[in-house]
PDB file of C-alpha atoms and ligand atoms in Angstrom:
ATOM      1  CA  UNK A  26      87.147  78.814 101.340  1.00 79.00           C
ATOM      2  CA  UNK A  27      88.754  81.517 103.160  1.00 89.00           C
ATOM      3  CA  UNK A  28      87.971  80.943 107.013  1.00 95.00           C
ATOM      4  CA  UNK A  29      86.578  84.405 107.626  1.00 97.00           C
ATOM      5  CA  UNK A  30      83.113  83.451 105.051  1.00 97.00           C
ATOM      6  CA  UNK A  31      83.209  80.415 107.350  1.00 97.00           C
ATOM      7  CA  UNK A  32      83.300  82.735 110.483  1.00 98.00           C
ATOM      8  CA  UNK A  33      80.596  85.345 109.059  1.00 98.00           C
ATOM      9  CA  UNK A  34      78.120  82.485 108.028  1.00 98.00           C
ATOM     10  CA  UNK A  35      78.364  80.858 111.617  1.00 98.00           C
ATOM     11  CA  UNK A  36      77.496  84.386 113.212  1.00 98.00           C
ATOM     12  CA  UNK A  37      74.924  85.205 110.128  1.00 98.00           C
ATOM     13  CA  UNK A  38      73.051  82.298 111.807  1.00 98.00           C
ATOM     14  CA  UNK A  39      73.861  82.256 115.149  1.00 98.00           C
ATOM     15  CA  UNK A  40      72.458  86.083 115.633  1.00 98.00           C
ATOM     16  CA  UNK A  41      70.100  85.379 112.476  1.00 98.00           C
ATOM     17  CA  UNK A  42      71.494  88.692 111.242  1.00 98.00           C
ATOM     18  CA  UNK A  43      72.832  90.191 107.769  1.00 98.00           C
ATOM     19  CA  UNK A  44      72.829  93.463 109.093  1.00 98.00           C
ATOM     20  CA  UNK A  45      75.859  95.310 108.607  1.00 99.00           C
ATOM     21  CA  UNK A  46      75.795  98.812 110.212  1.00 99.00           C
ATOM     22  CA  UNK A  47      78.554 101.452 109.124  1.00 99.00           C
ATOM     23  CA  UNK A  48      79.468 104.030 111.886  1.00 98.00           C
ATOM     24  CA  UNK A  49      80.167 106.539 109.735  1.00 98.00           C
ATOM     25  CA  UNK A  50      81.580 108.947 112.380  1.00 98.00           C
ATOM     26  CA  UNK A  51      84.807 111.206 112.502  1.00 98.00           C
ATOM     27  CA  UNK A  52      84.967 110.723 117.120  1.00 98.00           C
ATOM     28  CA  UNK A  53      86.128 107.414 117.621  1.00 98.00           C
ATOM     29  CA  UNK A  54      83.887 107.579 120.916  1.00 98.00           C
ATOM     30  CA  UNK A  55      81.261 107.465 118.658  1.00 98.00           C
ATOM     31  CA  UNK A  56      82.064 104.228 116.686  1.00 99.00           C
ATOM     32  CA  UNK A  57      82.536 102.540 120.215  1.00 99.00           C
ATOM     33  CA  UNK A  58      79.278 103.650 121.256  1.00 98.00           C
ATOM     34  CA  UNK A  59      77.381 102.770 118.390  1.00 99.00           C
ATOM     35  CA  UNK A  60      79.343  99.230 117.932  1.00 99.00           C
ATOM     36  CA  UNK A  61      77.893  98.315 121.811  1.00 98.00           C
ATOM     37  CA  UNK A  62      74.320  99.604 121.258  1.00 98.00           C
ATOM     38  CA  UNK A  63      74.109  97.973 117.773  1.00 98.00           C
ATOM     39  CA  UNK A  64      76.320  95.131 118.549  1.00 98.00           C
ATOM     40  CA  UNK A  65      74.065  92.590 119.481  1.00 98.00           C
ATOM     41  CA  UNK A  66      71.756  92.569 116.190  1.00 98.00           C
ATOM     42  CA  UNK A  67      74.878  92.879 113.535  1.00 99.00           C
ATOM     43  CA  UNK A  68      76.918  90.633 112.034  1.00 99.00           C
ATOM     44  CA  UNK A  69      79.449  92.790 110.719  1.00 99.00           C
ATOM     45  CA  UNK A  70      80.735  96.523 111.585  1.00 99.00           C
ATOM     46  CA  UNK A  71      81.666  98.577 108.467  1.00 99.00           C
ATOM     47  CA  UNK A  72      84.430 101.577 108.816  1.00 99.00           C
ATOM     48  CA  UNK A  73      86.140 104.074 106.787  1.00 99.00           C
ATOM     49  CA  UNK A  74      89.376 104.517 109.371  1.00 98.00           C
ATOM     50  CA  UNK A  75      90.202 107.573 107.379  1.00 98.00           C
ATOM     51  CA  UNK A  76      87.248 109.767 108.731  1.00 98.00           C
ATOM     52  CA  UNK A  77      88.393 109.569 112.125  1.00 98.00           C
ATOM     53  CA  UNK A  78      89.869 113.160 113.415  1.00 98.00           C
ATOM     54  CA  UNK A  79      90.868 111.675 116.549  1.00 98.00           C
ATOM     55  CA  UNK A  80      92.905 108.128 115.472  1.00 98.00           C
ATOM     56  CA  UNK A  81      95.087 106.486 117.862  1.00 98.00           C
ATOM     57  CA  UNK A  82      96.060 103.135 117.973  1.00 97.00           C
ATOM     58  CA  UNK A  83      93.962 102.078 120.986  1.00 98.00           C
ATOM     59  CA  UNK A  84      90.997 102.532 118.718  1.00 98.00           C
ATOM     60  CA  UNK A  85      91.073  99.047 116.565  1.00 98.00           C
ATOM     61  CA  UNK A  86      92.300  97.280 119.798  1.00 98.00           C
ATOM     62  CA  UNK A  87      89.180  98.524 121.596  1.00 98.00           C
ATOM     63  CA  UNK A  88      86.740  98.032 118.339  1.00 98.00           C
ATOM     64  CA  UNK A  89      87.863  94.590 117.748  1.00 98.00           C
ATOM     65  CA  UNK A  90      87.404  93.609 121.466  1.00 98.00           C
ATOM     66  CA  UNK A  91      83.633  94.762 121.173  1.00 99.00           C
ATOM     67  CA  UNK A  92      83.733  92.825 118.064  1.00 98.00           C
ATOM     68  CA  UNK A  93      84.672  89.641 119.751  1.00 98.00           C
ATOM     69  CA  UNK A  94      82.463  89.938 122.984  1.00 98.00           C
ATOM     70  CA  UNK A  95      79.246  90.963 120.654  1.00 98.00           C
ATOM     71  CA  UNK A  96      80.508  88.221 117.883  1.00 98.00           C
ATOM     72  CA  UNK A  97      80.744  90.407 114.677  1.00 99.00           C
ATOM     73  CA  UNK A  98      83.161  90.994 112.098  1.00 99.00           C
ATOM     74  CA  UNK A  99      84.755  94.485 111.039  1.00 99.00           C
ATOM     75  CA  UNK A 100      84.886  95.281 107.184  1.00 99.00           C
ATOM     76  CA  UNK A 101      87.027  98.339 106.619  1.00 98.00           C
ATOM     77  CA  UNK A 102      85.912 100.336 103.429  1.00 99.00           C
ATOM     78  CA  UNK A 103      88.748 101.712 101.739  1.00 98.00           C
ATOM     79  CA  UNK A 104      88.377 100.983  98.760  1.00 98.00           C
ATOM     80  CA  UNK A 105      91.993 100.392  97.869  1.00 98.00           C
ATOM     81  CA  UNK A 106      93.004 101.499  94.153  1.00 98.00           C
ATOM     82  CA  UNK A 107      96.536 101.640  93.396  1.00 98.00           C
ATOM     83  CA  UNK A 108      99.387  99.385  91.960  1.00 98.00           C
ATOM     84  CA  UNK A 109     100.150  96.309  93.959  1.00 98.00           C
ATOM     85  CA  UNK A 110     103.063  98.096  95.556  1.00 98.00           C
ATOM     86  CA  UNK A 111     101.244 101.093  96.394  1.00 98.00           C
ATOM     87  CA  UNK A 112      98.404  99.233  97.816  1.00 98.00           C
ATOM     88  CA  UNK A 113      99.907  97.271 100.480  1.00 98.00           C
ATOM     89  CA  UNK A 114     101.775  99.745 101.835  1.00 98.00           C
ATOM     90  CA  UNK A 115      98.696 101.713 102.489  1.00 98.00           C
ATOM     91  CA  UNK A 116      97.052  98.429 103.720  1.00 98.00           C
ATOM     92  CA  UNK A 117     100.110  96.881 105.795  1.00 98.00           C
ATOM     93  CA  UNK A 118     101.087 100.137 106.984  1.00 97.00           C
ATOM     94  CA  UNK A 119     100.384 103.987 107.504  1.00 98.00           C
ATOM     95  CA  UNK A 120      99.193 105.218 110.883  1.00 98.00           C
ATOM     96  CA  UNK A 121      96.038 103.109 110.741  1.00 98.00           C
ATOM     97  CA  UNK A 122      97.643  99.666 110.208  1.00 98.00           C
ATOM     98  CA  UNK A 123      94.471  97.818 108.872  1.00 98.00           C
ATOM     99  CA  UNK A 124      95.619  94.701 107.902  1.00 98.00           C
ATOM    100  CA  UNK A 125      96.336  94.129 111.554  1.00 98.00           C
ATOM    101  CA  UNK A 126      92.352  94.535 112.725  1.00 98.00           C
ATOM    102  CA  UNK A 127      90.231  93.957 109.528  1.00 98.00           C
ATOM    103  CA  UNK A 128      88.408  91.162 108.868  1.00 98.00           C
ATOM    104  CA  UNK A 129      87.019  92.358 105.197  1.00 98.00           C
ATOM    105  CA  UNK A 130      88.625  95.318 103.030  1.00 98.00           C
ATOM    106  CA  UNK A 131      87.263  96.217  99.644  1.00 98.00           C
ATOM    107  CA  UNK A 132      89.324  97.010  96.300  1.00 98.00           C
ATOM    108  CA  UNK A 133      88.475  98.349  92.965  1.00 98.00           C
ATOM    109  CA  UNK A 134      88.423  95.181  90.314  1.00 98.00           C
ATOM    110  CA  UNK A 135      89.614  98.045  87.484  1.00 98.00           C
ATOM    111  CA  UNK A 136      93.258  98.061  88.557  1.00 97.00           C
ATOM    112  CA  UNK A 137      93.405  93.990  87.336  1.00 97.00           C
ATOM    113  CA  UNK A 138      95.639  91.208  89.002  1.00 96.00           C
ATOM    114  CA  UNK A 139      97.974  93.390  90.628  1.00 98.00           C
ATOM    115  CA  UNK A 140      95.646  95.001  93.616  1.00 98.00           C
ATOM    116  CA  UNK A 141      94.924  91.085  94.504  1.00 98.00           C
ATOM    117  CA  UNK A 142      98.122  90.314  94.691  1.00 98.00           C
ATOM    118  CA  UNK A 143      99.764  92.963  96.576  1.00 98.00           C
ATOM    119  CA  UNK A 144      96.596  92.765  99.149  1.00 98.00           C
ATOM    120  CA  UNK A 145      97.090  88.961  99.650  1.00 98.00           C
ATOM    121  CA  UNK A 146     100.799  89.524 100.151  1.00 97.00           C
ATOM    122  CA  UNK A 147     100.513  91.336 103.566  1.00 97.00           C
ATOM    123  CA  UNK A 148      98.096  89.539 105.193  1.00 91.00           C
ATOM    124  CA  UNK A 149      95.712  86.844 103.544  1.00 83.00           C
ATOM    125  CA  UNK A 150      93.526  86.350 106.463  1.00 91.00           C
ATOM    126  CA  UNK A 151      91.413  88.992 106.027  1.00 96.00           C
ATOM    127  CA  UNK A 152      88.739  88.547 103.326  1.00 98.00           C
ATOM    128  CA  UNK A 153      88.860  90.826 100.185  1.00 98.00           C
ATOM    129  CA  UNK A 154      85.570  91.953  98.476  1.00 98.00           C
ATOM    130  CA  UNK A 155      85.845  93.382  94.809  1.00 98.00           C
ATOM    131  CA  UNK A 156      83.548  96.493  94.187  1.00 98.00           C
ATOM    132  CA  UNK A 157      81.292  94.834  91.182  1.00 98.00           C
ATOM    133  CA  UNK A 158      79.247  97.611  91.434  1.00 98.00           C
ATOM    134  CA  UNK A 159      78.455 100.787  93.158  1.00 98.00           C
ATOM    135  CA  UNK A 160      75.238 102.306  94.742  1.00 98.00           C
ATOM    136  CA  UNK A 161      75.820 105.982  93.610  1.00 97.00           C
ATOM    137  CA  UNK A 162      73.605 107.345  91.308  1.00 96.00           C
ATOM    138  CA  UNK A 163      75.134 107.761  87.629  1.00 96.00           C
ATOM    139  CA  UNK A 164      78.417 105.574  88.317  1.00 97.00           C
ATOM    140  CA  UNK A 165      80.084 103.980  85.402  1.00 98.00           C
ATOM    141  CA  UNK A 166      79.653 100.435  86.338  1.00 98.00           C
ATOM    142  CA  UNK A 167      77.864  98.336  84.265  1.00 98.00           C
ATOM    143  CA  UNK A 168      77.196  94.517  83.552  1.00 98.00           C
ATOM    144  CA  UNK A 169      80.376  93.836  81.942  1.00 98.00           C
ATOM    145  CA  UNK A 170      82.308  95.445  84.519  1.00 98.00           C
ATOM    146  CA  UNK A 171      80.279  93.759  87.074  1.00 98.00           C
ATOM    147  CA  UNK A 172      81.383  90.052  85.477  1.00 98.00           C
ATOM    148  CA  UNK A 173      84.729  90.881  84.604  1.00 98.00           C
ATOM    149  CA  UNK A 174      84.968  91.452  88.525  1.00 98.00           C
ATOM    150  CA  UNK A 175      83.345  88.078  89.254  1.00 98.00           C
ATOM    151  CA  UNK A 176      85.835  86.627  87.066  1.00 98.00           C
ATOM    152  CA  UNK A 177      88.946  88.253  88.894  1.00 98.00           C
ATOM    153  CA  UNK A 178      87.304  86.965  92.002  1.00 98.00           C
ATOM    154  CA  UNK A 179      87.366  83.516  90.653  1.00 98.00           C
ATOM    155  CA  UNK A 180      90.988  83.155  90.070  1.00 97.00           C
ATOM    156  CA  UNK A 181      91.869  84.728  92.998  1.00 97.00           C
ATOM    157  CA  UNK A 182      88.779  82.523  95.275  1.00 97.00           C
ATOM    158  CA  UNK A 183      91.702  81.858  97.996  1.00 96.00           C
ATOM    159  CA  UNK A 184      91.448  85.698  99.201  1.00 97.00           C
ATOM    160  CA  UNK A 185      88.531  87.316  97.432  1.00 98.00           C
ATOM    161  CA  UNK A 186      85.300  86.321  99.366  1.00 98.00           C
ATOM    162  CA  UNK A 187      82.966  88.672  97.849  1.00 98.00           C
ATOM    163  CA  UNK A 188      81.390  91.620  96.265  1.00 98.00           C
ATOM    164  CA  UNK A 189      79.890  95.051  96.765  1.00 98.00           C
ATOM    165  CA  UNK A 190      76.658  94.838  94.888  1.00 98.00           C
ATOM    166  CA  UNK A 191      73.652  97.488  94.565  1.00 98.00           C
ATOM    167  CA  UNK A 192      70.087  96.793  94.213  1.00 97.00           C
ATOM    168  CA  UNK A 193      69.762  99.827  92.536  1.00 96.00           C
ATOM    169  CA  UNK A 194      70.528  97.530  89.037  1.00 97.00           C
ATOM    170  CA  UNK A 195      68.577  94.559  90.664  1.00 97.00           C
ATOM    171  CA  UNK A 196      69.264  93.026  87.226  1.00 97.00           C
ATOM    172  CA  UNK A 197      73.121  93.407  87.028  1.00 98.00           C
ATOM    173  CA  UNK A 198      73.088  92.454  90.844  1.00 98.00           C
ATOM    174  CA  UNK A 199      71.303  88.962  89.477  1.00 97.00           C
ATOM    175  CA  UNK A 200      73.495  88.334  87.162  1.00 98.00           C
ATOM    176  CA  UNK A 201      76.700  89.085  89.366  1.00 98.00           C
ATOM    177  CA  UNK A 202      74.988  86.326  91.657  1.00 98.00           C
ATOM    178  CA  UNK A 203      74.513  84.184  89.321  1.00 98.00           C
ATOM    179  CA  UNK A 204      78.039  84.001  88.052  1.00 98.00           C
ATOM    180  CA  UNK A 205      79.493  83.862  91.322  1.00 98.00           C
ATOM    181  CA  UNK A 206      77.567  80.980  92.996  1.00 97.00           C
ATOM    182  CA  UNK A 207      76.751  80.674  96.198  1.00 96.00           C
ATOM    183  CA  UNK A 208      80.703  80.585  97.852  1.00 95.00           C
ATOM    184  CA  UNK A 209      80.861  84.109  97.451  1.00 98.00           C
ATOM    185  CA  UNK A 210      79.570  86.930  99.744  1.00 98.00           C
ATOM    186  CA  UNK A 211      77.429  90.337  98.352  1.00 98.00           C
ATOM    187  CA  UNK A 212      76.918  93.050 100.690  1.00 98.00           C
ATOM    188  CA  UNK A 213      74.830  96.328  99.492  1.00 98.00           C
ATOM    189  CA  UNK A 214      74.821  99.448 100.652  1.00 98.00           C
ATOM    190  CA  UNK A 215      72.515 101.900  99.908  1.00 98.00           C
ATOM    191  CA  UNK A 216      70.025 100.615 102.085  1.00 98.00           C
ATOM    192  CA  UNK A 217      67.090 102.008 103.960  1.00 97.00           C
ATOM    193  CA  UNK A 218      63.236 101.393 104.890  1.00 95.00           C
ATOM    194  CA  UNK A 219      62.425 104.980 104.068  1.00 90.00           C
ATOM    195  CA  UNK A 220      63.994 105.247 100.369  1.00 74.00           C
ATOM    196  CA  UNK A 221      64.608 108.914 100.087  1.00 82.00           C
ATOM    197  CA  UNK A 222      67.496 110.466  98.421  1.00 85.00           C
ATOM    198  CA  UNK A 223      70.526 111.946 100.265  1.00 94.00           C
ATOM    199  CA  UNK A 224      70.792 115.129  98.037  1.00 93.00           C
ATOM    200  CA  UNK A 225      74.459 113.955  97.293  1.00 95.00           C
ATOM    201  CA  UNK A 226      73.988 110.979  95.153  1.00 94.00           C
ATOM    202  CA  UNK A 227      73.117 108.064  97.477  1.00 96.00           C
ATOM    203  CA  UNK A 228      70.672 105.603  95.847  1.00 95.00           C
ATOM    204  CA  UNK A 229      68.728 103.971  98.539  1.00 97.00           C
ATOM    205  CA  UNK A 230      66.614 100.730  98.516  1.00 97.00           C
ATOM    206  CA  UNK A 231      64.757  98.739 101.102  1.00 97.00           C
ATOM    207  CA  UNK A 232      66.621  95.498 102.639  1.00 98.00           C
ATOM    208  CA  UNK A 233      63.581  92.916 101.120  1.00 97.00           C
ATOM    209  CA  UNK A 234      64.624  94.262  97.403  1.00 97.00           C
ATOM    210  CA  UNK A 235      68.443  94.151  98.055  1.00 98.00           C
ATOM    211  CA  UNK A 236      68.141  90.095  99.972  1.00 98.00           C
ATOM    212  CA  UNK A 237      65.006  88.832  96.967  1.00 96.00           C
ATOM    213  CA  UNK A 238      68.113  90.695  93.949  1.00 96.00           C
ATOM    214  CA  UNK A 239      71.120  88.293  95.508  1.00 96.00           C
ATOM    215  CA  UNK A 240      72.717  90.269  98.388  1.00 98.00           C
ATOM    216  CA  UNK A 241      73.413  88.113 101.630  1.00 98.00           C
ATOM    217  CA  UNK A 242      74.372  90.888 103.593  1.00 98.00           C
ATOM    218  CA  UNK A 243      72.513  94.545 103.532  1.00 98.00           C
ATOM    219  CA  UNK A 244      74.963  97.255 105.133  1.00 98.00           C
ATOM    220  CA  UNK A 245      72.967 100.502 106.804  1.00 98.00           C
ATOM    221  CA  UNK A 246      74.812 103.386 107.789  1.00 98.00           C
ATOM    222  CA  UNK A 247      72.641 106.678 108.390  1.00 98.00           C
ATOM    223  CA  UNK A 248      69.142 104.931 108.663  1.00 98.00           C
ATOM    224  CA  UNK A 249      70.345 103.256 111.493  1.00 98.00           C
ATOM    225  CA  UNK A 250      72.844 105.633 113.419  1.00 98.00           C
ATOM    226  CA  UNK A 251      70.937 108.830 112.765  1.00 97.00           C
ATOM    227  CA  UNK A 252      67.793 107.640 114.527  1.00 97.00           C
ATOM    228  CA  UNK A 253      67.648 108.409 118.140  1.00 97.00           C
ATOM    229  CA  UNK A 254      67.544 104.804 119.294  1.00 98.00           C
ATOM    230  CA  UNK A 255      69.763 103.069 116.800  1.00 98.00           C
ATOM    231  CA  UNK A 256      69.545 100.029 118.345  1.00 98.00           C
ATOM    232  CA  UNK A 257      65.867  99.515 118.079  1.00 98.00           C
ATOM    233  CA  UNK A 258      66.598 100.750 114.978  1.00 98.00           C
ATOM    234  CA  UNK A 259      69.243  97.930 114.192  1.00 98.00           C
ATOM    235  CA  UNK A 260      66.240  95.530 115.415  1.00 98.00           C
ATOM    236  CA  UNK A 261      64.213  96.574 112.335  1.00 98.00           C
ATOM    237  CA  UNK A 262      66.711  96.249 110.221  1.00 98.00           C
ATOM    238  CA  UNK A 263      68.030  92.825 111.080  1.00 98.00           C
ATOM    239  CA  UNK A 264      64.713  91.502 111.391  1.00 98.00           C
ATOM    240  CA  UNK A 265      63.396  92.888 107.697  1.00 98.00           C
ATOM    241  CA  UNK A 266      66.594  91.663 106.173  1.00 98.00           C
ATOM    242  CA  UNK A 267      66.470  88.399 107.797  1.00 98.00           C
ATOM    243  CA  UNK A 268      62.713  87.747 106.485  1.00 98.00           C
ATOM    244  CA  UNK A 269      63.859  88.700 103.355  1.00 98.00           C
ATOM    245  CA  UNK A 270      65.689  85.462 102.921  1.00 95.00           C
ATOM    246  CA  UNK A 271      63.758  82.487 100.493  1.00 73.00           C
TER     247      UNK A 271
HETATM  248  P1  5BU B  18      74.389 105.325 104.239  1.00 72.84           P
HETATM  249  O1  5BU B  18      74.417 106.309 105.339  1.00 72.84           O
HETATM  250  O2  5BU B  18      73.525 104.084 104.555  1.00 72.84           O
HETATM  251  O3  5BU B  18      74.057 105.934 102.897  1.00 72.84           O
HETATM  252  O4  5BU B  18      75.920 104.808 104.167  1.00 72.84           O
HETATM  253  C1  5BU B  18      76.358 103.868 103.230  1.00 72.84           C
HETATM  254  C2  5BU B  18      77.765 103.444 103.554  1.00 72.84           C
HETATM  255  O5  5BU B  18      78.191 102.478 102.582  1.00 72.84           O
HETATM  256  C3  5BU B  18      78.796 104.554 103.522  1.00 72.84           C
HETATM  257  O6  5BU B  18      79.786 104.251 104.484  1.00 72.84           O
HETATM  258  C4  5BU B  18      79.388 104.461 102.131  1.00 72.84           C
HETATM  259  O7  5BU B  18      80.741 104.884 102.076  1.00 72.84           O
HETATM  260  C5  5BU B  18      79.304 102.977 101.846  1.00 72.84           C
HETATM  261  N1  5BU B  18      79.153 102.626 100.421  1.00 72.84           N
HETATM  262  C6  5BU B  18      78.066 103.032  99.665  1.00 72.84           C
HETATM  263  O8  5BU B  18      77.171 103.718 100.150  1.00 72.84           O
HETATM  264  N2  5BU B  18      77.974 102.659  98.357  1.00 72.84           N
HETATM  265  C7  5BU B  18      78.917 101.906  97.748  1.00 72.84           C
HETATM  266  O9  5BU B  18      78.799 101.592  96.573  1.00 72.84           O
HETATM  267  C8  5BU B  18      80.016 101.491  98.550  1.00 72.84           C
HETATM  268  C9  5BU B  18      80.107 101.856  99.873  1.00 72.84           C
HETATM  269 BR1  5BU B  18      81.330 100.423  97.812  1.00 72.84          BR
END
């Protein structure tokens, strides 16, 4: 198993957490500031480097030392896409360097073998997650998509740890589970206790349906950093999708 599941399990219940919050801002001041208010009830901190409009290198240096003083984990969603090549020079390299700070990056399963491959070849330590499915409403996923990913993820079980899953297709989200056993990780988005739409697409779902379908971890982005104290917010969260569990 690839260290960094062992590492997320031993913080999953050490801070009895399997919240994931993502800081969807474009300041990086505002990704540090959420990461120490939310810090303490997480056990992972999500990113999309891209966003930022004010990237420097200092930023993943200062992230990852909240990260270690408040004991979570930082998943960078970029959803990589490309030929093997292709994709690890945008994951070795480029300004934002994020095979150097992130514990988790995701992939899309369509490209095949290759994606794996030239992920694993610039840095293995992090953990890879295969998109199985997506929580946007009308996407093209669908259950054999879903289990041709969880068989990619089999053959590859020395770097892929896990899968994006949505609760939105509790049924496909089952089945994904059921296929991949217990070793591997699902995290789903598209979370949130009030369940409104976004007006751009976003299927949302509370954290007891996405834990009871097969997720382990539930990732929150707006529900959490758009209230006005995010980490009482966070509290709810963590503690809803930590009852969920059995
Ligand atoms: P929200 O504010 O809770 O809707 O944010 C959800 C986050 O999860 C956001 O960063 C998305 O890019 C991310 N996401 C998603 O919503 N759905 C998916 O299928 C995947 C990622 Br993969």
């Amino acid at each position: 198993m690839n260290p960094v599941v062992q590492k997320l399990r031993k913080i999953i219940a050490e801070k009895k957490s399997n919240l994931c919050v993502a800081a969807d801002f474009t300041k990086s001041s505002a990704v540090l500031e959420l990461a120490e208010k939310v810090g303490d009830k997480i056990c992972i901190l999500k990113t999309h480097i891209d966003i930022l409009d004010d990237f420097t290198s200092e930023f993943p240096t200062k992230l990852r030392e909240i990260a270690d003083r408040k004991n979570f984990l930082i998943f960078e969603d970029r959803k990589f896409a490309d030929i093997g090549n292709t994709v690890s020079l945008q994951f070795g390299g480029g300004i934002f360097r994020i095979a150097e700070w992130a514990d988790f990056v995701n992939a899309h399963s369509i490209v095949g073998d290759g994606i794996v491959a030239g992920l694993r070849k610039v840095n293995k330590n992090s953990g890879l997650i295969l998109l199985a499915q997506m929580t946007s409403d009308g996407n093209l996923f669908d259950e054999n998509y879903a289990l041709r990913t969880v068989e990619l993820a089999k053959s590859n079980s020395d770097f892929v740890v896990g899968f994006i899953g949505s609760s939105d297709r509790p049924e496909i989200l089952a089945k994904i589970r059921a296929a991949a056993g217990e070793d591997f990780l699902i995290l789903t988005p598209g979370i949130k206790l009030s369940t409104e739409s976004d007006g751009l697409g976003q299927t949302y779902n509370s954290p007891e349906k996405a834990i009871q379908s097969g997720a382990d971890v539930i990732i929150v982005g707006r529900g959490i950093y758009e209230n006005s104290d995010p980490a009482a917010e966070a509290e709810k969260y963590r503690a809803a999708g930590w009852a969920a569990r059995n």
